[in-house]
Short mmCIF file of C-alpha atoms in Angstrom, two decimals:
data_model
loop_
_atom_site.label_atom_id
_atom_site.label_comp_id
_atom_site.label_asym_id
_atom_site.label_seq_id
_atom_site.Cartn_x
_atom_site.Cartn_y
_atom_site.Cartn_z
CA UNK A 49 218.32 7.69 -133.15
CA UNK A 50 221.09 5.08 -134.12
CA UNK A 51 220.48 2.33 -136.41
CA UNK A 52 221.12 -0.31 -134.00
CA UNK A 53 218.78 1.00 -131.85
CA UNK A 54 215.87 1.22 -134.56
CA UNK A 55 216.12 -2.31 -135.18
CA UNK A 56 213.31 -5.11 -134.27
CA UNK A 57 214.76 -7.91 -132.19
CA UNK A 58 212.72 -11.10 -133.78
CA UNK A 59 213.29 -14.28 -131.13
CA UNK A 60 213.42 -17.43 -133.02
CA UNK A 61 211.99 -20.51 -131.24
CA UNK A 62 212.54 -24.23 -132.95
CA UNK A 63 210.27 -27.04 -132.78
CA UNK A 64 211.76 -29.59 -134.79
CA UNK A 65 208.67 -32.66 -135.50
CA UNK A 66 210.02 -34.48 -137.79
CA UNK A 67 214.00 -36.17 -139.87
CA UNK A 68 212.96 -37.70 -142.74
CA UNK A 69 215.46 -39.74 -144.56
CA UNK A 70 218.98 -38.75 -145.06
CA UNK A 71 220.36 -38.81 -148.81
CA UNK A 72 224.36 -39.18 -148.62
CA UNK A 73 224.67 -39.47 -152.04
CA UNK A 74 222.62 -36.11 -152.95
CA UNK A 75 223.67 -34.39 -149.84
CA UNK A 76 219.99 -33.55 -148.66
CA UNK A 77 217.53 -34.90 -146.02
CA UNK A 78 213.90 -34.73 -145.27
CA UNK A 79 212.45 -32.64 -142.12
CA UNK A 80 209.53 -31.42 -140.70
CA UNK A 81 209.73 -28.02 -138.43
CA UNK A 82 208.04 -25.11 -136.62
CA UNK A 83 209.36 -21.87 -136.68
CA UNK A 84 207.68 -19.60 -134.07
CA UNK A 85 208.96 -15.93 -134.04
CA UNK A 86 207.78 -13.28 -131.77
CA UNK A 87 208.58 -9.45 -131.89
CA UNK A 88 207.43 -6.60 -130.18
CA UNK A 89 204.33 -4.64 -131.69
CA UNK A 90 203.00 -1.48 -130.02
CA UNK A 91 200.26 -1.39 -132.43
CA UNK A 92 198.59 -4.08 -130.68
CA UNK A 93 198.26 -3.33 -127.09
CA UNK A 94 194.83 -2.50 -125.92
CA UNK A 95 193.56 -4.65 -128.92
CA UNK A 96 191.56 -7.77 -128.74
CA UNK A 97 192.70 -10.87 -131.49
CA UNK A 98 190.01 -10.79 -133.91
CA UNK A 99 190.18 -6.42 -133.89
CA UNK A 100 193.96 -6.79 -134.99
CA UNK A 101 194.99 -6.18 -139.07
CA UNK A 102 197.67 -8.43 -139.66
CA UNK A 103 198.34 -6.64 -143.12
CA UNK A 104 199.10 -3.65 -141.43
CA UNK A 105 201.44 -5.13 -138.99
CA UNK A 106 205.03 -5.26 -139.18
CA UNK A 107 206.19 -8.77 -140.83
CA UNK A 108 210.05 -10.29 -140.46
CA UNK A 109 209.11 -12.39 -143.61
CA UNK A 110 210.62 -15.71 -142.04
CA UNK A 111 212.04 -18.19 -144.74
CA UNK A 112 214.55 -21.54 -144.82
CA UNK A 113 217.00 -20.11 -147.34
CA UNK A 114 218.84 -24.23 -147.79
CA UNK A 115 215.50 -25.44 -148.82
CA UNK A 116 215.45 -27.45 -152.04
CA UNK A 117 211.94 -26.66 -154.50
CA UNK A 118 209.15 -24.69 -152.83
CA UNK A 119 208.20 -26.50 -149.10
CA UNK A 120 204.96 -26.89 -147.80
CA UNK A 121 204.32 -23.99 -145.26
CA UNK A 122 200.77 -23.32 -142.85
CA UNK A 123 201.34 -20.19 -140.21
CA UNK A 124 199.15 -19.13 -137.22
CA UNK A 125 199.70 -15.96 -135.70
CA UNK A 126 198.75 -15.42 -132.22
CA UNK A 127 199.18 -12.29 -129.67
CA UNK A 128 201.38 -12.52 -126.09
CA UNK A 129 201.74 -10.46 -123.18
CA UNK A 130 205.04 -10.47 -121.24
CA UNK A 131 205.72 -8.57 -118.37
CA UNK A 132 203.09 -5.60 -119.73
CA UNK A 133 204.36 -6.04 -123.61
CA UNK A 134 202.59 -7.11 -126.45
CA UNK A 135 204.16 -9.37 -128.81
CA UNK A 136 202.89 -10.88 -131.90
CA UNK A 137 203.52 -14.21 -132.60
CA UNK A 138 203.72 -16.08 -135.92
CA UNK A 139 204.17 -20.02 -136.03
CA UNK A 140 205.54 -21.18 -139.28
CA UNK A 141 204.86 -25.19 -140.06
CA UNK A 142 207.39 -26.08 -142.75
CA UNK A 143 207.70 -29.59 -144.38
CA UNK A 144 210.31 -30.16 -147.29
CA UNK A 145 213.50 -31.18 -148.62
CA UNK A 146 216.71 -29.41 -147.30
CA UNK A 147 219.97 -29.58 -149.08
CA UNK A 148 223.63 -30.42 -146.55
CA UNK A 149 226.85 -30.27 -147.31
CA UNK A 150 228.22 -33.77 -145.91
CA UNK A 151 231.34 -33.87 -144.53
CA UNK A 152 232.69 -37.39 -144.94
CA UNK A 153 236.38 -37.68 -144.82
CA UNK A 154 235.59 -39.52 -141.35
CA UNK A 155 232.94 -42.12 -143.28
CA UNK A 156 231.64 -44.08 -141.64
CA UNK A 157 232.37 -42.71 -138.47
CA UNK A 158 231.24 -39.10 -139.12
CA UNK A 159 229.29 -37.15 -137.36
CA UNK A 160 227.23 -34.93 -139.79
CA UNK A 161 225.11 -31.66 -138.68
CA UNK A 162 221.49 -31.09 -140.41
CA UNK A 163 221.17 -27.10 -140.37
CA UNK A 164 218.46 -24.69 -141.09
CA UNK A 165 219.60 -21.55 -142.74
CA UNK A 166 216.86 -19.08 -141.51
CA UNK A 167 216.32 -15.87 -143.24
CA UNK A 168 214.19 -12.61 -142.72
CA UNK A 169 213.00 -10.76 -145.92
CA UNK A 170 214.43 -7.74 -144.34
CA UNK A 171 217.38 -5.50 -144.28
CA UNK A 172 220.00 -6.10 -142.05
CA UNK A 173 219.65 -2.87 -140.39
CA UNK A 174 216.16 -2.70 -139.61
CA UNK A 175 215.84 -6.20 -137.73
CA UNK A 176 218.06 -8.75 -136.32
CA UNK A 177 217.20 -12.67 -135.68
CA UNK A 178 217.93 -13.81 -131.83
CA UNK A 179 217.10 -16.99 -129.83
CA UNK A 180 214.46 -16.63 -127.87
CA UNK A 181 215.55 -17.24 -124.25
CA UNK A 182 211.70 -17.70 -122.31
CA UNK A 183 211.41 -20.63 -124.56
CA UNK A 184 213.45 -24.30 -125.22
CA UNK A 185 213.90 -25.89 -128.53
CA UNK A 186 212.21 -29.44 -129.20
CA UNK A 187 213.16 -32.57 -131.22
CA UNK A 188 211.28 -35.30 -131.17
CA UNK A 189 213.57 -38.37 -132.04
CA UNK A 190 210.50 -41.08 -132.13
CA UNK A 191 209.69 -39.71 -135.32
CA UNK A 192 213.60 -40.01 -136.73
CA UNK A 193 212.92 -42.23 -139.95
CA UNK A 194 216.72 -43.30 -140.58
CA UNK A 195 217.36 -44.17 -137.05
CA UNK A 196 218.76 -48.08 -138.25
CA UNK A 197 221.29 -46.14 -139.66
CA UNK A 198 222.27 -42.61 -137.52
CA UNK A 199 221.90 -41.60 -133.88
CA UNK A 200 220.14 -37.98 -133.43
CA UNK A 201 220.84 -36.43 -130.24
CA UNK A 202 218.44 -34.42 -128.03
CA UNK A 203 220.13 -31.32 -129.09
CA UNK A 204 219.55 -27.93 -130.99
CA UNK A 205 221.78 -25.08 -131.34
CA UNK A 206 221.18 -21.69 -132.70
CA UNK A 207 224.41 -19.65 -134.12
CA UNK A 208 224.51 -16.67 -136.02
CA UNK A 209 226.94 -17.32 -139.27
CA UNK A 210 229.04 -14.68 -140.49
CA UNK A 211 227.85 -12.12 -142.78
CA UNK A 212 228.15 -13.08 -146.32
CA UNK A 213 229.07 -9.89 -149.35
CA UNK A 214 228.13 -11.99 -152.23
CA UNK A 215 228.89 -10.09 -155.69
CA UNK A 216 226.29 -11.26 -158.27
CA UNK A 217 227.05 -9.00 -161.85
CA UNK A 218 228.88 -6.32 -160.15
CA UNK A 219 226.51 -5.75 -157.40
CA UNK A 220 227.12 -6.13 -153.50
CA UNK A 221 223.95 -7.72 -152.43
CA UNK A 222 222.69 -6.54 -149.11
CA UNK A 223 222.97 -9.12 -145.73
CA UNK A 224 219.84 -9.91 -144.55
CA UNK A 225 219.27 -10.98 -140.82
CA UNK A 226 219.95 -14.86 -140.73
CA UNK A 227 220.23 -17.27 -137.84
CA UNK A 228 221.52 -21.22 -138.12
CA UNK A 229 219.56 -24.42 -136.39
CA UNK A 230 221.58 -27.24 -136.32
CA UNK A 231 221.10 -30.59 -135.29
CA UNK A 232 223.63 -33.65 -135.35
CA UNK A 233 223.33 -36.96 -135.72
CA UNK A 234 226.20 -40.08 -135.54
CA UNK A 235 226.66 -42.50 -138.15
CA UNK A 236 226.00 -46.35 -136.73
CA UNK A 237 229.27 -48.29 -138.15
CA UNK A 238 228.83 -51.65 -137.40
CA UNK A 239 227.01 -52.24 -140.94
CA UNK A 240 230.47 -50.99 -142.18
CA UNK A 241 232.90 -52.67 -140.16
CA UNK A 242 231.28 -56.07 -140.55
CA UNK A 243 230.36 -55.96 -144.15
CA UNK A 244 233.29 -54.61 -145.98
CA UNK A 245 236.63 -53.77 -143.08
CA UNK A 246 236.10 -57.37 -141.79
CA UNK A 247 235.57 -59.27 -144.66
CA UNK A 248 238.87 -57.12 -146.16
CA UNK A 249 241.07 -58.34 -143.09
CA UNK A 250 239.88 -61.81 -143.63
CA UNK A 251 241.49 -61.48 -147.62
CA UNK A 252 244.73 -60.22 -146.48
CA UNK A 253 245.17 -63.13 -143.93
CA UNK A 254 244.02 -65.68 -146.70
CA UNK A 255 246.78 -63.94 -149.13
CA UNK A 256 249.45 -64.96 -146.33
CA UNK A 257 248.45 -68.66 -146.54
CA UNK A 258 250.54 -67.78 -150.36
CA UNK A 259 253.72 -68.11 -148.66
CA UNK A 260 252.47 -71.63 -148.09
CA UNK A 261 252.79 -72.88 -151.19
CA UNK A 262 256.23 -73.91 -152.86
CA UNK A 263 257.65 -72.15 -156.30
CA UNK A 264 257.45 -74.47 -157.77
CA UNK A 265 253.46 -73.90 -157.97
CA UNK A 266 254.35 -70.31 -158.89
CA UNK A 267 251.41 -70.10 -161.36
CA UNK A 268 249.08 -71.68 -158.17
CA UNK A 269 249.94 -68.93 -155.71
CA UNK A 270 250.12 -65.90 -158.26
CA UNK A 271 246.30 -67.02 -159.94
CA UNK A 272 245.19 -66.79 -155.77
CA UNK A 273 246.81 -63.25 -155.44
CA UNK A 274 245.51 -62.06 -158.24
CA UNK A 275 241.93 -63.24 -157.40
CA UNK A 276 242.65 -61.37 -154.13
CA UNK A 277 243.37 -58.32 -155.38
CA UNK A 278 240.12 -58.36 -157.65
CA UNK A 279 238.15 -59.26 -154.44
CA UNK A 280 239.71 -56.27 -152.94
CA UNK A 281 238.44 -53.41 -156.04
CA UNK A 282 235.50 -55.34 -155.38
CA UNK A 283 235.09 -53.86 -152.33
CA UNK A 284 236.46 -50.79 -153.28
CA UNK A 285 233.54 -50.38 -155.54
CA UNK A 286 231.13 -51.30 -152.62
CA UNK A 287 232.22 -48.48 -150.72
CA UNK A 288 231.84 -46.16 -153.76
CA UNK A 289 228.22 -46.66 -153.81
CA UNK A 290 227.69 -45.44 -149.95
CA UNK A 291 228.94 -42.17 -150.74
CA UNK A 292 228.97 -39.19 -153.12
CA UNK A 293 231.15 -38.68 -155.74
CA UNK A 294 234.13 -36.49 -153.88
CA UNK A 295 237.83 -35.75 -154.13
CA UNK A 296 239.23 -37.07 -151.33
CA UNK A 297 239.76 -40.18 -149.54
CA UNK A 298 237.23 -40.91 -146.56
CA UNK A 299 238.63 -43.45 -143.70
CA UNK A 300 236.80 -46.47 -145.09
CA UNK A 301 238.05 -45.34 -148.97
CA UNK A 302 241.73 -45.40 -147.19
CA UNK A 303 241.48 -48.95 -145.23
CA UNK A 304 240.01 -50.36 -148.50
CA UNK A 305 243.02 -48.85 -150.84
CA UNK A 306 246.18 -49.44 -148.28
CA UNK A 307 244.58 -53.29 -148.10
CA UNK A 308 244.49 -53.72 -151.46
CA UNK A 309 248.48 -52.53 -151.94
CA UNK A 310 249.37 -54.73 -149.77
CA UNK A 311 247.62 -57.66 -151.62
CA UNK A 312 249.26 -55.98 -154.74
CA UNK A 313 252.65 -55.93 -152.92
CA UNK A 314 252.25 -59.51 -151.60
CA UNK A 315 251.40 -60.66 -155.58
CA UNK A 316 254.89 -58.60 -156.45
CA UNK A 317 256.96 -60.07 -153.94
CA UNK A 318 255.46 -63.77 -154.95
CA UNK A 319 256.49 -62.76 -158.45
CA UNK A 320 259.94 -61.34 -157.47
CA UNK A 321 260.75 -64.91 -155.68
CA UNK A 322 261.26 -67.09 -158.55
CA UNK A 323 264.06 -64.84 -159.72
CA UNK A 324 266.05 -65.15 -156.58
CA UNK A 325 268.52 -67.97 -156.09
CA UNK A 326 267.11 -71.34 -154.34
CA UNK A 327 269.75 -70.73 -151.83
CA UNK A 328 267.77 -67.42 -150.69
CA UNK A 329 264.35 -68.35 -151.36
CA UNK A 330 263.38 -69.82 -147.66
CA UNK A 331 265.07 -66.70 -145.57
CA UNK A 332 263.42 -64.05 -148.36
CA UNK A 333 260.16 -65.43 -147.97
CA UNK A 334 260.36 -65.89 -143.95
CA UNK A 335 261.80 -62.25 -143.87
CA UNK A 336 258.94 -61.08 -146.82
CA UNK A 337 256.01 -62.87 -144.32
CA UNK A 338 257.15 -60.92 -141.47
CA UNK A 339 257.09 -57.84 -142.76
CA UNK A 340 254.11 -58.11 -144.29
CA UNK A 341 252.74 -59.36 -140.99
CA UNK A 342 254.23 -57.18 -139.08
CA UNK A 343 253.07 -54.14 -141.60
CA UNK A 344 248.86 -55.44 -141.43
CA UNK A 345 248.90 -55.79 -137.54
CA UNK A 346 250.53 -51.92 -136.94
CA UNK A 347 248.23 -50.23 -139.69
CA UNK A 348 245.38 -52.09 -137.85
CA UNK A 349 246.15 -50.92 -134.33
CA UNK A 350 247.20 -47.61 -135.27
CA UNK A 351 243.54 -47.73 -137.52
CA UNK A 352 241.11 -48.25 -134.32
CA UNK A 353 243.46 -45.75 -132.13
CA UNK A 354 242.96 -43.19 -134.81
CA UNK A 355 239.06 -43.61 -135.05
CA UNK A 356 238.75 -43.45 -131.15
CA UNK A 357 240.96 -40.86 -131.02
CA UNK A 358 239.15 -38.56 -133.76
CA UNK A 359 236.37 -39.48 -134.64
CA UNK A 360 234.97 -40.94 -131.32
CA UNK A 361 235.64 -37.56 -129.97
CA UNK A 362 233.64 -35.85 -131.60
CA UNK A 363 230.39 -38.40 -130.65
CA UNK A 364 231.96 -37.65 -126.95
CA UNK A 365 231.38 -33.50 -126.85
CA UNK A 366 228.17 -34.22 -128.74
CA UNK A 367 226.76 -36.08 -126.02
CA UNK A 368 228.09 -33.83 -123.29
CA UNK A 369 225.97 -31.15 -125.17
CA UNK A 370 223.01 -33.66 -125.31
CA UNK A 371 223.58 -33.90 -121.60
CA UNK A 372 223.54 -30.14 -120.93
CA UNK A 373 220.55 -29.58 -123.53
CA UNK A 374 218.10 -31.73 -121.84
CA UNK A 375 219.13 -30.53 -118.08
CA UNK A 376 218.34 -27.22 -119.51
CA UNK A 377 214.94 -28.03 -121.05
CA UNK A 378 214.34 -30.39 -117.75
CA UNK A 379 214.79 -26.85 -115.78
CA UNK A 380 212.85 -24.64 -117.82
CA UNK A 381 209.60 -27.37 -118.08
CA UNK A 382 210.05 -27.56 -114.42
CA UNK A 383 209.61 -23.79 -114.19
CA UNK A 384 206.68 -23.58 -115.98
CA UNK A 385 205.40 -25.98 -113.97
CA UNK A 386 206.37 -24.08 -110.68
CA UNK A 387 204.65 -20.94 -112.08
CA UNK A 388 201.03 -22.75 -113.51
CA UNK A 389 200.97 -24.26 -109.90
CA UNK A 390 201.34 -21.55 -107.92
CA UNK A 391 198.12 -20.14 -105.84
CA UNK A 392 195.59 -17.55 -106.92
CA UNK A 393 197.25 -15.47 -104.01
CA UNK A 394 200.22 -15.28 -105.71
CA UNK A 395 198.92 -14.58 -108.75
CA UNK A 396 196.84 -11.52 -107.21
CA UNK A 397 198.61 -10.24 -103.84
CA UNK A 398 196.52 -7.01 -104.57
CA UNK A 399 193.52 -9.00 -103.59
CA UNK A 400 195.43 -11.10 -101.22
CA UNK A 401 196.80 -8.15 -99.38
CA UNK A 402 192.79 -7.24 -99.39
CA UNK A 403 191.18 -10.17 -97.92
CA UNK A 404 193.85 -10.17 -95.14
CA UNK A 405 193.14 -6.88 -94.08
CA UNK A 406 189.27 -6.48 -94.21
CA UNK A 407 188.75 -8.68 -91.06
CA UNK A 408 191.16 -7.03 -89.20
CA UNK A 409 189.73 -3.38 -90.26
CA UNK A 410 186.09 -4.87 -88.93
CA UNK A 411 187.57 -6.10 -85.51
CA UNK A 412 188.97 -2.36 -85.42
CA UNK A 413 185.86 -0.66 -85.86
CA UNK A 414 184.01 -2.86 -83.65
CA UNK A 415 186.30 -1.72 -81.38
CA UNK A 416 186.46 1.85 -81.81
CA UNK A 417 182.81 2.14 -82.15
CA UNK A 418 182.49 0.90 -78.14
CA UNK A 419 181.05 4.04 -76.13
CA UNK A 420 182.49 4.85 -72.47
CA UNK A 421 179.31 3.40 -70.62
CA UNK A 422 179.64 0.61 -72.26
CA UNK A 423 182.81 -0.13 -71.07
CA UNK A 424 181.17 0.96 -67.63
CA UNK A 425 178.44 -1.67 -67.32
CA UNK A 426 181.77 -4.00 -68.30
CA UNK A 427 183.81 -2.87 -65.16
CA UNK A 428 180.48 -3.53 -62.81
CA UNK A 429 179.81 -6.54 -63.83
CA UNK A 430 183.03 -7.44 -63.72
CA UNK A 431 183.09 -6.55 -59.74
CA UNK A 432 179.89 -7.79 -59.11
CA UNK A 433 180.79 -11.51 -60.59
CA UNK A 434 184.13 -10.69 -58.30
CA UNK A 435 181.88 -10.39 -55.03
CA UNK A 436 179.93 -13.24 -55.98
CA UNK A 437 183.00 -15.66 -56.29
CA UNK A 438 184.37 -14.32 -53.17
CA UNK A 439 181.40 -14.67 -51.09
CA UNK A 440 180.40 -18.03 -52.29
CA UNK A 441 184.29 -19.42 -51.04
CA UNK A 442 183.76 -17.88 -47.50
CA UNK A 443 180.30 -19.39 -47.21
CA UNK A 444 182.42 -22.94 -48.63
CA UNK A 445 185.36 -22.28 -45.59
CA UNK A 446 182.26 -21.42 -42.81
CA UNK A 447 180.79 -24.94 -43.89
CA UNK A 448 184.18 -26.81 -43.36
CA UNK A 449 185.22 -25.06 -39.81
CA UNK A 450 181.50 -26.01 -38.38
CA UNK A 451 181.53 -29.79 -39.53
CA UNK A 452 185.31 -30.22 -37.88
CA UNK A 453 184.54 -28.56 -34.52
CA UNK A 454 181.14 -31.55 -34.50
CA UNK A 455 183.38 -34.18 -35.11
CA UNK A 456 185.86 -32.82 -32.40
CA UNK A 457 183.06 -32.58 -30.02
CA UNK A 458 181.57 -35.46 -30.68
CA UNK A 459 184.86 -37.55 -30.39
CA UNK A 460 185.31 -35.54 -26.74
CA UNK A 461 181.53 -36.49 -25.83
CA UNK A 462 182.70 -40.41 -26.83
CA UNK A 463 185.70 -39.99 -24.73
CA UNK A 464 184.42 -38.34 -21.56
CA UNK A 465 181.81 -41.47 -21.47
#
């Protein structure tokens, strides 16, 4: 027998209960979960529940490989029959802290995905971790702690990662079966655009009121630059505290630095000005304004376009899958519904298929049990209640020809007087 074919198939059902808060700067969140398996076991059928020795039994040895410390975990184990198979059943409750690798070079428009890395304590080639298609994953968002700050959608996904050959001190350690539960949630921006990108616009139009000013208050309109460009690290060091400490530029990190070169550039230019001749001054600075203008209003435009265009579509497929996930779990609640409706008749046809026949296997022998004089006397009395009827309507027609030949001789007797 092949190895493939000696391995356990192990279907993996998620109930997710609970997303606790969500740690940016540690890269971790809180969650809540149930973990129901099912395999086949043989060694069970015929068995009642409380007869069965789970110690004997075969056991996947489920476990959340990305969770951080030891998690709380409570099982059940229960037994199934599907279409004539026994299958054993082991729910897993598991409450802890799970560590995520954020991915924020979109922040804060990312879209981030919380992911269970589920293990079995077994070899590769003796079992192998599948979804398990009679059931439908849950999440229940009510009980989303940090939704003032994400969106979770209605929607799990189960994905089998490539296998990973990890050398540890010179050794290849063996794959074990593993299977990936994702869910994503959408970072709300608003708190970002209006509290730092905003307020960061606003600067950048005040520095233009510089131009304003004449030279000759060339300290005046270099002290208000420079206080702008402090305002602006400022910021910078806002946004620093919102996210981890990484080694590249997110979209809010990039908005915050290009603003504050331009502040820098606008201080440079207001600098460069005294050393050009009077004659120049008015057409540099017009010229200088424009550009810079003309420099805040493209970056801006071709900002938003970039964040729909990106980021936004991201949010767009996830919601398409949110869309498709609950249709799916709308059709298979709907199913179970069909199925715990349906009539004891359906249920049983053996007995159906009984119930209709016995009357009709009475009314046979009823039938078959009539002897041939029976069926005689039938036939006489028969003719006999024929006779009767017939007589009965000649005696009826004798009546009716008597009474009209007395009225026609009576009207002759009152005519010949």
């Amino acid at each position: 027998m092949s190895k493939k074919a000696e391995k356990r198939k192990v279907f993996i059902q998620i109930n997710v209960l609970k997303i606790g808060k969500i740690n940016t700067m540690r890269e971790c969140f809180d969650a809540e979960l149930v973990v129901k398996s099912r395999w086949l076991e043989p060694a069970i059928i015929g068995k009642k529940p409380e007869d069965i020795d789970e110690t004997k039994l075969w056991n996947p040895k489920i476990f959340i490989e990305n969770a951080i410390g030891e998690p709380i975990v409570t099982a059940e184990t229960m037994m199934e029959i599907i279409n004539n198979e026994a299958f054993f059943v082991r729910k897993k409750r598991i409450k802890g802290l799970f560590m995520e690798f954020m991915e924020l070079q979109e922040f804060p428009f990312d879209t981030q995905e919380l992911s269970f890395l589920i293990k079995s304590d077994t070899p590769d080639s003796k079992s192998e971790l599948i979804e398990d298609p009679l059931d439908v994953h849950r999440i229940h968002r009510k009980t989303f702690v940090d939704g003032h700050e994400y969106y979770l959608y209605n929607y799990l996904e189960l994905t089998v990662p490539p296998p990973n050959n990890d050398l540890q001190l010179g050794v290849i350690q063996q794959n074990k079966p593993t299977i990936k539960a994702t869910v994503s949630v959408s970072r709300l921006a608003p708190f970002y655009v209006w509290n730092v990108i905003v307020p960061m616009g606003f600067i950048i139009v005040v520095s233009f009121s510089t131009f304003g000013m004449e030279l000759e208050f060339l300290r005046n309109r270099l002290q208000l630059s420079y206080v702008l460009v402090l305002k602006a690290v400022t910021f910078k060091n806002l946004v620093n505290t919102y996210i981890p400490k990484i080694s590249y530029f997110t979209y809010l990190g990039k908005y915050v630095v290009l603003m504050t070169v331009l502040l820098v550039l606008i201080s440079t230019f207001t600098g460069v000005m005294s050393r050009v001749a009077e004659s120049n001054r008015e057409w540099s600075e017009l010229l200088g304004l424009i550009a810079f203008i003309s420099f805040f209003v493209t970056f801006n435009l071709f900002y938003v376009g970039w964040i729909l265009l990106m980021p936004f579509r991201k949010r767009r497929v996830m919601s398409k899958k949110e869309a498709e996930f609950t249709k799916k779990e709308q059709a298979m609640l709907a199913k179970r519904e069909a199925s715990d409706k349906k009539p004891k008749a359906e249920d049983h046809p053996e007995t159906a298929k009984k119930t209709e026949t016995e009357p009709k296997t009475e009314a046979a022998k009823k039938t078959e049990t009539k002897t041939e004089p029976d069926k005689k006397t039938e036939a006489a009395k028969k003719t006999e209640a024929e006779k009767k009827t017939e007589a009965a309507k000649k005696t009826e027609a004798e009546k009716k020809t008597e009474a009209a030949k007395k009225t026609e001789s009576e009207k002759a007797h009152k005519a010949a007087k």
